[in-house]
């Protein structure tokens, strides 16, 4: 089997471009986990709701995509706060298994609700955007724009977490909750801000994913497992690790997809993940014991 | 300034403090000493709001604070340097100090507070970009005290500041605490190092199995059987 090397290069480039958006999802999920110690199983299902919001605003209301994208950020942040107040707050001190069941239950609720409301149709926003060809590689704007915005968002998140009081407090709470309350920060307030930021990132990811993907009620299943895999591979709660892992996984999927088949790309990614769990259970950046 | 009256507190079924009363006046340094498990840490945790008392009153500058959560109590000017220091180990020294000034009122005077803390503990200025968790025990204790000062408190609660430090460092630390005192801060300190702490404070209380057994001026207590009792129990 011979493959034109240009396809491999194109696949590698596509892997990087996809990695940007995956990083956004992984960092959002990781941020919430780092602070609250709870994995939002339904995280990507919030992305799905945001994508529906954009879809209806653009196709039914005729809004421009950027305006719908801004609404998506707000929808994401509000959903994040709602999930925290309605689902997480009552079970904050419950055993981890109950927390998983609750956020997992939310996933089924959201999928079913979306199916009832909007049927299982795949809906996509048709954007007529240019595409460039450089050295035989196609670079469509539908991939370049989401990648560029993702990277800017990751930088913005980094600056928020390192330069602002509230961002530093978010990192501090994930290290010592009680000590942070002695500094005068209400833990619940920090949780709400964290959930809002995590939700905002889901909203942004939704706005960027809709450039390339159709939305349907089971969209979460498409990117949810991938996002968890990236977070665990990077080391749960480890932001730098998650960022690197996003690109590893998306490269494997993109290149494996071209070399063998799309399905096999995912299979290989999961095999690498399982092997890594034996070799480095603490994530790629974990120090060896 | 700080008045604790008939406080009873504990964890679950267990009662750690029984009708404990104490008072700290403005500008005073007061110690609470006693053997392990006497309830000293619990007492400080009740004052800073980490534990709600079951009964009793806690007033600070005339405001009733019993049962308020910790993040509200700090606002009134009570800074707690907890047992084991409880720094944010992965944050830098500078970020730890920044978190000390988290409250809006403290944030407004951040630069001024930071200069004061760096003047008091020059080593923190040298290490500002280092992760807190990678510093020595003595430096960590200075950072913990510095972080508490960043909130511009009226009173500082120190829980076992000498814990885990080598004897030479303990002497240096007490010198530093003396300097903090000279800056005009009111101090309530809990210590196992009774002899040293009695040289530092004006008055002391002996806490034993959750009850105050003795109290008095430090100089007088040092001459009595107090030191032996503090170690061994009355």
Coordinates of C-alpha atoms in Angstrom, one line a residue:
Chain A
X1 CA 0.0 0.0 0.0
X2 CA 1.6 3.3 -1.0
X3 CA 0.3 6.7 0.0
X4 CA 1.4 9.9 -1.6
X5 CA 3.5 11.7 1.0
X6 CA 1.5 14.9 0.4
X7 CA -1.6 13.2 1.9
X8 CA 0.4 12.4 5.0
X9 CA 1.6 15.9 5.4
X10 CA -2.0 17.1 4.8
X11 CA -3.2 14.7 7.5
X12 CA -0.6 15.9 9.9
X13 CA -1.6 19.5 9.3
X14 CA -5.2 18.6 9.8
X15 CA -4.3 16.8 13.0
X16 CA -2.7 20.0 14.4
X17 CA -5.8 22.0 13.3
X18 CA -8.2 19.6 15.0
X19 CA -5.9 19.5 18.1
X20 CA -6.6 23.1 18.8
X21 CA -10.3 22.6 19.3
X22 CA -9.8 19.4 21.2
X23 CA -7.4 21.3 23.5
X24 CA -10.2 23.8 24.2
X25 CA -12.6 21.0 25.3
X26 CA -9.9 19.2 27.3
X27 CA -8.8 22.4 29.1
X28 CA -12.4 23.3 30.0
X29 CA -13.1 19.9 31.4
X30 CA -9.8 19.8 33.2
X31 CA -10.2 23.2 34.7
X32 CA -13.5 22.1 36.4
X33 CA -12.0 18.8 37.5
X34 CA -9.0 20.5 39.0
X35 CA -11.0 22.8 41.1
X36 CA -14.1 20.7 42.0
X37 CA -12.7 17.2 41.8
X38 CA -15.7 16.2 39.7
X39 CA -15.6 15.1 36.1
X40 CA -18.5 16.6 34.1
X41 CA -19.4 13.5 32.1
X42 CA -21.9 15.7 30.2
X43 CA -19.4 18.4 29.3
X44 CA -19.5 17.8 25.5
X45 CA -23.3 17.6 25.7
X46 CA -23.2 21.3 26.8
X47 CA -21.2 21.9 23.6
X48 CA -24.0 20.2 21.7
X49 CA -26.6 22.6 23.2
X50 CA -24.5 25.6 22.3
X51 CA -24.2 24.3 18.7
X52 CA -28.0 24.0 18.4
X53 CA -28.2 27.6 19.6
X54 CA -25.8 28.7 16.9
X55 CA -27.6 26.6 14.3
X56 CA -31.0 28.1 15.0
X57 CA -29.7 31.7 15.2
X58 CA -27.8 31.4 11.9
X59 CA -30.2 29.3 9.8
X60 CA -33.6 30.4 11.2
X61 CA -32.9 33.9 12.5
X62 CA -30.3 34.7 9.8
X63 CA -27.7 35.9 12.3
X64 CA -24.1 36.2 11.2
X65 CA -21.9 33.4 12.5
X66 CA -19.8 35.6 14.7
X67 CA -22.8 37.1 16.5
X68 CA -24.2 33.6 17.1
X69 CA -20.8 32.5 18.3
X70 CA -20.8 35.3 21.0
X71 CA -24.3 34.2 22.1
X72 CA -22.9 30.6 22.3
X73 CA -20.3 31.8 24.7
X74 CA -23.0 33.3 26.9
X75 CA -25.2 30.2 26.6
X76 CA -22.2 28.0 27.6
X77 CA -21.3 30.1 30.6
X78 CA -24.9 30.1 31.8
X79 CA -25.2 26.4 31.3
X80 CA -22.0 25.9 33.3
X81 CA -23.3 27.9 36.2
X82 CA -26.7 26.1 36.0
X83 CA -25.0 22.7 36.0
X84 CA -23.0 23.8 39.1
X85 CA -25.9 25.2 41.0
X86 CA -28.5 22.5 40.1
X87 CA -26.5 19.3 39.9
X88 CA -23.0 19.7 41.5
X89 CA -23.8 21.8 44.6
X90 CA -26.2 19.3 46.2
X91 CA -23.7 16.5 45.7
X92 CA -20.5 18.3 46.3
X93 CA -19.6 16.1 49.3
X94 CA -21.1 12.9 48.0
X95 CA -19.0 9.9 47.2
X96 CA -17.3 10.2 43.7
X97 CA -19.4 7.4 42.2
X98 CA -22.6 9.3 43.0
X99 CA -21.1 12.4 41.4
X100 CA -20.2 10.5 38.2
X101 CA -23.7 9.0 38.1
X102 CA -25.3 12.4 38.5
X103 CA -23.3 14.1 35.7
X104 CA -23.7 10.9 33.6
X105 CA -27.4 11.1 34.2
X106 CA -27.3 14.6 32.9
X107 CA -25.8 13.3 29.7
X108 CA -28.7 11.0 29.0
X109 CA -31.1 13.7 30.0
X110 CA -29.6 16.2 27.6
X111 CA -29.4 13.7 24.7
X112 CA -33.0 12.6 25.2
X113 CA -34.2 16.2 25.5
X114 CA -32.4 17.2 22.4
X115 CA -33.9 14.2 20.5
X116 CA -37.4 15.1 21.6
X117 CA -37.0 18.8 20.8
X118 CA -35.0 18.7 17.6
X119 CA -35.2 15.0 16.4
X120 CA -32.1 13.1 15.4
X121 CA -31.5 15.0 12.2
X122 CA -27.9 16.1 11.6
X123 CA -28.0 19.8 11.1
X124 CA -25.1 21.9 9.8
X125 CA -24.5 25.6 9.2
X126 CA -23.4 26.0 5.7
X127 CA -20.7 28.6 5.6
X128 CA -19.2 29.6 2.3
X129 CA -15.6 30.2 3.3
X130 CA -12.5 30.2 1.1
X131 CA -9.9 27.5 0.9
X132 CA -6.2 27.9 0.1
X133 CA -3.8 25.5 -1.5
X134 CA -0.2 25.7 -0.4
X135 CA 2.2 23.2 -2.0
X136 CA -0.6 20.7 -2.8
X137 CA -2.1 20.9 0.7
X138 CA -5.6 22.2 1.1
X139 CA -6.1 24.6 4.0
X140 CA -9.8 25.5 4.3
X141 CA -10.8 28.4 6.4
X142 CA -13.3 26.2 8.1
X143 CA -10.3 24.6 9.8
X144 CA -7.9 27.5 10.0
X145 CA -10.3 29.9 11.7
X146 CA -11.3 27.5 14.5
X147 CA -7.6 26.6 15.1
X148 CA -6.5 30.2 15.3
X149 CA -9.3 31.1 17.7
X150 CA -8.6 28.1 19.8
X151 CA -5.0 29.0 20.2
X152 CA -5.9 32.6 21.1
X153 CA -8.5 31.2 23.6
X154 CA -5.9 28.9 25.2
X155 CA -3.5 31.9 25.6
X156 CA -6.3 34.0 27.1
X157 CA -7.1 31.2 29.5
X158 CA -3.4 31.0 30.5
X159 CA -3.3 34.7 31.1
X160 CA -6.5 34.6 33.1
X161 CA -5.2 31.8 35.3
X162 CA -1.8 33.3 35.9
X163 CA -2.3 37.1 35.9
X164 CA -5.6 37.8 37.6
X165 CA -6.6 37.5 41.2
X166 CA -9.6 35.3 40.5
X167 CA -7.6 33.1 38.1
X168 CA -4.8 32.6 40.6
X169 CA -7.4 31.9 43.2
X170 CA -8.9 29.2 41.0
X171 CA -5.5 27.5 40.9
X172 CA -5.0 28.0 44.6
X173 CA -8.4 26.5 45.5
X174 CA -7.4 23.4 43.5
X175 CA -4.4 23.0 45.8
X176 CA -5.9 23.9 49.1
X177 CA -9.6 24.7 49.4
X178 CA -9.6 25.5 53.1
X179 CA -6.5 27.7 53.0
X180 CA -8.2 29.8 50.2
X181 CA -11.2 30.4 52.4
X182 CA -8.8 31.8 55.0
X183 CA -7.7 34.3 52.3
X184 CA -11.2 35.6 52.2
X185 CA -12.5 33.8 49.1
X186 CA -15.9 32.1 49.3
X187 CA -15.4 28.6 47.9
X188 CA -18.8 28.6 46.3
X189 CA -18.0 31.9 44.5
X190 CA -14.8 30.4 43.1
X191 CA -16.7 27.3 42.0
X192 CA -19.3 29.4 40.2
X193 CA -16.6 31.4 38.4
X194 CA -14.8 28.2 37.4
X195 CA -18.0 26.6 36.1
X196 CA -18.8 29.7 34.2
X197 CA -15.3 29.7 32.6
X198 CA -15.6 26.0 31.8
X199 CA -19.0 26.5 30.3
X200 CA -17.7 29.5 28.3
X201 CA -15.1 27.3 26.8
X202 CA -17.7 24.7 25.9
X203 CA -19.6 27.5 24.2
X204 CA -16.6 28.6 22.3
X205 CA -15.7 25.0 21.3
X206 CA -19.3 24.6 20.0
X207 CA -19.0 27.8 18.0
X208 CA -15.8 26.4 16.4
X209 CA -16.9 22.9 15.9
X210 CA -19.9 23.9 14.0
X211 CA -17.6 25.2 11.2
X212 CA -16.8 21.6 10.4
X213 CA -19.4 19.3 12.0
X214 CA -23.1 18.8 11.9
X215 CA -24.9 19.0 15.3
X216 CA -27.2 16.2 16.4
X217 CA -28.4 15.0 19.8
X218 CA -25.5 12.4 20.1
X219 CA -22.8 14.9 19.2
X220 CA -21.4 14.4 22.8
X221 CA -20.6 10.8 22.0
X222 CA -18.4 11.9 19.1
X223 CA -16.1 14.1 21.1
X224 CA -16.9 13.3 24.8
X225 CA -14.8 10.1 25.1
X226 CA -12.0 11.7 23.1
X227 CA -12.0 14.6 25.5
X228 CA -11.8 12.4 28.6
X229 CA -9.1 10.3 27.0
X230 CA -7.0 13.5 26.3
X231 CA -7.5 14.7 29.9
X232 CA -6.5 11.4 31.4
X233 CA -3.6 11.0 29.1
X234 CA -2.4 14.5 30.0
X235 CA -2.9 13.7 33.7
X236 CA -6.3 14.7 35.1
X237 CA -6.2 18.3 36.3
X238 CA -2.8 18.9 34.5
X239 CA -3.4 21.8 32.0
X240 CA -0.1 21.6 30.2
X241 CA -0.4 17.8 29.9
X242 CA -3.9 18.1 28.5
X243 CA -2.8 20.6 25.9
X244 CA 0.1 18.4 24.7
X245 CA -2.1 15.2 24.8
X246 CA -4.8 17.0 22.6
X247 CA -2.3 17.2 19.8
X248 CA -0.9 13.7 20.2
X249 CA -4.4 12.2 20.0
X250 CA -5.6 14.4 17.2
X251 CA -2.5 13.6 15.2
X252 CA -3.0 9.9 15.7
X253 CA -6.6 10.1 14.6
X254 CA -5.8 12.3 11.6
X255 CA -2.8 10.5 10.3
X256 CA -4.1 7.0 11.2
X257 CA -7.3 7.9 9.5
X258 CA -5.5 8.6 6.2
X259 CA -3.1 5.7 6.4
X260 CA -5.6 3.1 7.3
X261 CA -9.2 4.3 7.8
X262 CA -11.0 6.8 9.9
X263 CA -12.3 4.1 12.3
X264 CA -8.8 2.6 12.6
X265 CA -7.5 6.1 13.5
X266 CA -9.7 6.1 16.6
X267 CA -8.8 2.5 17.4
X268 CA -5.1 3.3 17.3
X269 CA -5.7 6.4 19.5
X270 CA -7.5 4.3 22.1
X271 CA -4.8 1.5 22.0
X272 CA -2.1 4.1 22.6
X273 CA -4.2 5.5 25.5
X274 CA -4.6 2.0 27.1
X275 CA -0.9 1.3 26.7
X276 CA 0.0 4.6 28.2
X277 CA -2.3 3.9 31.2
X278 CA -0.1 1.0 32.0
X279 CA 3.2 2.7 31.3
X280 CA 2.3 6.1 32.8
X281 CA -0.9 6.0 34.8
X282 CA -0.4 9.5 36.1
X283 CA -0.4 11.0 32.6
X284 CA 2.4 11.9 30.2
X285 CA 3.9 14.6 32.4
X286 CA 3.6 12.7 35.7
X287 CA 6.9 12.3 37.5
X288 CA 8.0 8.7 37.9
X289 CA 7.5 7.4 41.4
Chain B
X1 CA -10.4 43.4 71.0
X2 CA -10.9 39.6 70.6
X3 CA -13.1 38.0 73.1
X4 CA -14.0 34.3 73.3
X5 CA -16.7 33.4 75.8
X6 CA -17.8 29.9 76.9
X7 CA -17.0 28.4 73.5
X8 CA -17.9 24.7 73.1
X9 CA -16.9 23.1 69.9
X10 CA -15.9 19.7 68.4
X11 CA -16.1 17.4 65.5
X12 CA -19.1 15.1 65.1
X13 CA -19.7 13.3 68.4
X14 CA -16.4 14.4 69.8
X15 CA -16.1 17.6 71.9
X16 CA -12.7 19.2 71.7
X17 CA -13.4 22.5 73.7
X18 CA -15.6 22.9 76.8
X19 CA -16.6 26.4 77.8
X20 CA -13.4 28.0 76.8
X21 CA -13.0 31.8 77.4
X22 CA -10.1 34.0 76.5
X23 CA -9.4 37.6 75.6
X24 CA -6.8 39.4 73.6
X25 CA -6.4 43.1 74.0
X26 CA -5.3 45.5 71.3
X27 CA -1.5 45.3 70.8
X28 CA -1.1 42.3 73.0
X29 CA 0.6 39.0 72.3
X30 CA -1.1 36.1 73.9
X31 CA -0.1 32.4 73.9
X32 CA -2.3 29.3 74.3
X33 CA -0.1 26.4 75.4
X34 CA -0.9 22.9 76.4
X35 CA -0.1 19.3 75.6
X36 CA -0.9 17.5 72.4
X37 CA -4.6 17.1 71.8
X38 CA -5.6 19.8 74.3
X39 CA -7.8 21.6 71.7
X40 CA -5.4 24.4 70.8
X41 CA -5.8 24.1 67.0
X42 CA -9.5 23.7 67.4
X43 CA -9.7 26.9 69.3
X44 CA -8.0 28.8 66.5
X45 CA -10.1 27.1 63.9
X46 CA -13.2 28.3 65.8
X47 CA -12.0 31.9 65.9
X48 CA -11.2 32.0 62.2
X49 CA -14.5 30.3 61.2
X50 CA -13.2 27.0 59.9
X51 CA -15.4 25.3 62.5
X52 CA -18.7 26.6 63.8
X53 CA -18.9 26.5 67.6
X54 CA -21.8 24.6 69.2
X55 CA -22.2 27.2 71.9
X56 CA -20.6 30.4 73.1
X57 CA -19.8 33.8 71.8
X58 CA -17.0 35.2 69.7
X59 CA -16.7 39.0 69.4
X60 CA -14.1 41.0 67.6
X61 CA -14.0 44.8 67.9
X62 CA -17.6 44.6 69.1
X63 CA -18.9 42.4 66.2
X64 CA -20.4 39.0 67.0
X65 CA -18.6 36.5 64.7
X66 CA -19.5 33.1 66.0
X67 CA -20.7 30.7 63.3
X68 CA -19.7 32.9 60.4
X69 CA -17.8 31.2 57.6
X70 CA -14.0 31.7 57.4
X71 CA -14.1 33.8 54.2
X72 CA -16.3 36.4 56.0
X73 CA -14.3 36.5 59.2
X74 CA -11.0 37.4 57.4
X75 CA -12.7 40.6 56.3
X76 CA -12.9 41.8 59.9
X77 CA -9.2 41.7 60.3
X78 CA -8.5 38.2 61.6
X79 CA -5.7 36.4 59.7
X80 CA -5.1 32.7 60.5
X81 CA -1.7 31.0 59.8
X82 CA -2.9 27.4 60.0
X83 CA -1.2 24.4 61.4
X84 CA 1.2 23.0 58.8
X85 CA 1.4 26.4 57.1
X86 CA -1.0 25.3 54.3
X87 CA 0.7 27.2 51.5
X88 CA -0.3 26.8 47.9
X89 CA 2.7 24.6 47.0
X90 CA 2.5 24.8 43.2
X91 CA 2.1 28.6 43.2
X92 CA 5.1 30.9 43.4
X93 CA 6.1 32.8 46.5
X94 CA 4.7 36.0 44.8
X95 CA 1.4 34.3 43.9
X96 CA 1.0 33.0 47.4
X97 CA 1.4 36.6 48.7
X98 CA -1.0 37.8 46.1
X99 CA -3.6 35.4 47.4
X100 CA -3.0 36.8 50.9
X101 CA -4.3 40.1 49.5
X102 CA -7.4 38.5 47.8
X103 CA -9.9 40.7 49.6
X104 CA -10.7 44.0 47.7
X105 CA -9.6 46.2 50.6
X106 CA -6.2 44.4 50.8
X107 CA -5.9 44.4 47.0
X108 CA -6.1 48.2 47.0
X109 CA -3.0 48.4 49.2
X110 CA -1.2 45.4 47.6
X111 CA 2.1 47.2 46.6
X112 CA 2.5 48.8 50.0
X113 CA 1.8 45.5 51.9
X114 CA 4.2 43.6 49.6
X115 CA 7.0 46.1 50.4
X116 CA 6.4 45.7 54.1
X117 CA 6.4 41.9 53.9
X118 CA 9.6 41.9 51.8
X119 CA 11.2 44.3 54.2
X120 CA 10.3 42.0 57.1
X121 CA 11.3 38.8 55.3
X122 CA 14.0 39.7 52.6
X123 CA 14.4 36.0 51.7
X124 CA 10.8 36.1 50.3
X125 CA 11.8 38.9 47.9
X126 CA 14.8 36.8 46.7
X127 CA 12.6 33.7 46.2
X128 CA 9.6 35.4 44.7
X129 CA 9.6 33.4 41.5
X130 CA 10.2 30.1 43.3
X131 CA 7.4 27.6 43.9
X132 CA 6.3 27.7 47.6
X133 CA 6.5 23.9 47.9
X134 CA 10.2 23.8 47.0
X135 CA 11.3 26.0 49.9
X136 CA 12.7 25.0 53.2
X137 CA 10.5 24.7 56.3
X138 CA 11.7 27.9 57.8
X139 CA 11.1 29.9 54.6
X140 CA 7.7 28.3 54.2
X141 CA 6.8 29.5 57.7
X142 CA 7.9 33.0 56.8
X143 CA 5.8 32.9 53.6
X144 CA 2.8 31.7 55.6
X145 CA 3.2 34.6 58.0
X146 CA 3.8 37.0 55.2
X147 CA 0.8 35.8 53.3
X148 CA -1.3 36.4 56.4
X149 CA 0.1 40.0 56.7
X150 CA -0.9 40.7 53.1
X151 CA -4.6 40.8 54.2
X152 CA -3.8 43.8 56.5
X153 CA -5.1 42.0 59.6
X154 CA -5.6 43.5 63.0
X155 CA -4.8 40.2 64.7
X156 CA -2.8 37.2 63.6
X157 CA -3.5 33.7 64.8
X158 CA -0.4 31.6 64.6
X159 CA -0.8 27.8 65.0
X160 CA 2.4 26.0 66.0
X161 CA 4.7 28.2 64.0
X162 CA 7.8 26.3 65.1
X163 CA 6.4 22.9 64.1
X164 CA 8.8 20.8 62.1
X165 CA 11.7 23.3 62.3
X166 CA 15.2 22.6 63.5
X167 CA 16.0 24.1 67.0
X168 CA 18.3 26.8 65.5
X169 CA 15.5 27.9 63.1
X170 CA 13.0 27.9 65.9
X171 CA 15.0 30.6 67.7
X172 CA 15.2 32.7 64.5
X173 CA 11.5 32.3 63.8
X174 CA 10.7 33.6 67.3
X175 CA 12.9 36.6 66.6
X176 CA 10.9 37.2 63.4
X177 CA 7.6 36.9 65.2
X178 CA 8.9 39.4 67.7
X179 CA 9.6 41.8 64.9
X180 CA 6.1 41.2 63.5
X181 CA 4.8 42.2 67.0
X182 CA 6.9 45.3 67.0
X183 CA 5.2 46.3 63.8
X184 CA 2.1 46.7 65.9
X185 CA 0.2 43.6 65.2
X186 CA -1.8 41.8 67.8
X187 CA -0.9 38.1 68.1
X188 CA -2.6 35.0 69.4
X189 CA -0.2 32.1 69.2
X190 CA -0.6 28.4 69.9
X191 CA 2.7 26.7 70.7
X192 CA 4.2 23.5 72.1
X193 CA 7.5 25.3 72.6
X194 CA 6.5 26.8 75.9
X195 CA 9.7 28.2 77.2
X196 CA 10.4 30.1 74.0
X197 CA 6.8 31.4 73.6
X198 CA 6.6 32.7 77.1
X199 CA 9.5 35.0 76.3
X200 CA 7.6 36.4 73.4
X201 CA 4.1 37.0 74.8
X202 CA 2.5 39.2 77.5
X203 CA 0.0 36.6 78.7
X204 CA -0.6 32.9 78.3
X205 CA -3.4 30.4 78.8
X206 CA -2.9 26.7 79.6
X207 CA -5.4 24.6 77.7
X208 CA -5.8 21.0 78.8
X209 CA -8.3 18.4 77.5
X210 CA -10.4 21.2 76.1
X211 CA -10.5 23.4 79.2
X212 CA -8.6 26.4 80.3
X213 CA -6.7 25.4 83.4
X214 CA -4.4 28.4 84.1
X215 CA -3.9 31.9 82.9
X216 CA -1.7 34.8 83.7
X217 CA 1.1 37.1 82.8
X218 CA 3.9 35.4 81.0
X219 CA 6.7 36.5 83.4
X220 CA 4.8 35.2 86.4
X221 CA 3.9 31.9 84.7
X222 CA 7.5 31.2 83.7
X223 CA 8.4 31.2 87.4
X224 CA 5.6 28.9 88.4
X225 CA 5.2 25.3 87.7
X226 CA 3.4 26.3 84.5
X227 CA 6.1 25.1 82.0
X228 CA 6.1 21.6 83.4
X229 CA 2.3 21.5 83.5
X230 CA 2.1 22.7 79.9
X231 CA 4.2 19.8 78.8
X232 CA 2.9 17.1 81.1
X233 CA -0.5 18.3 82.1
X234 CA -1.6 19.7 85.5

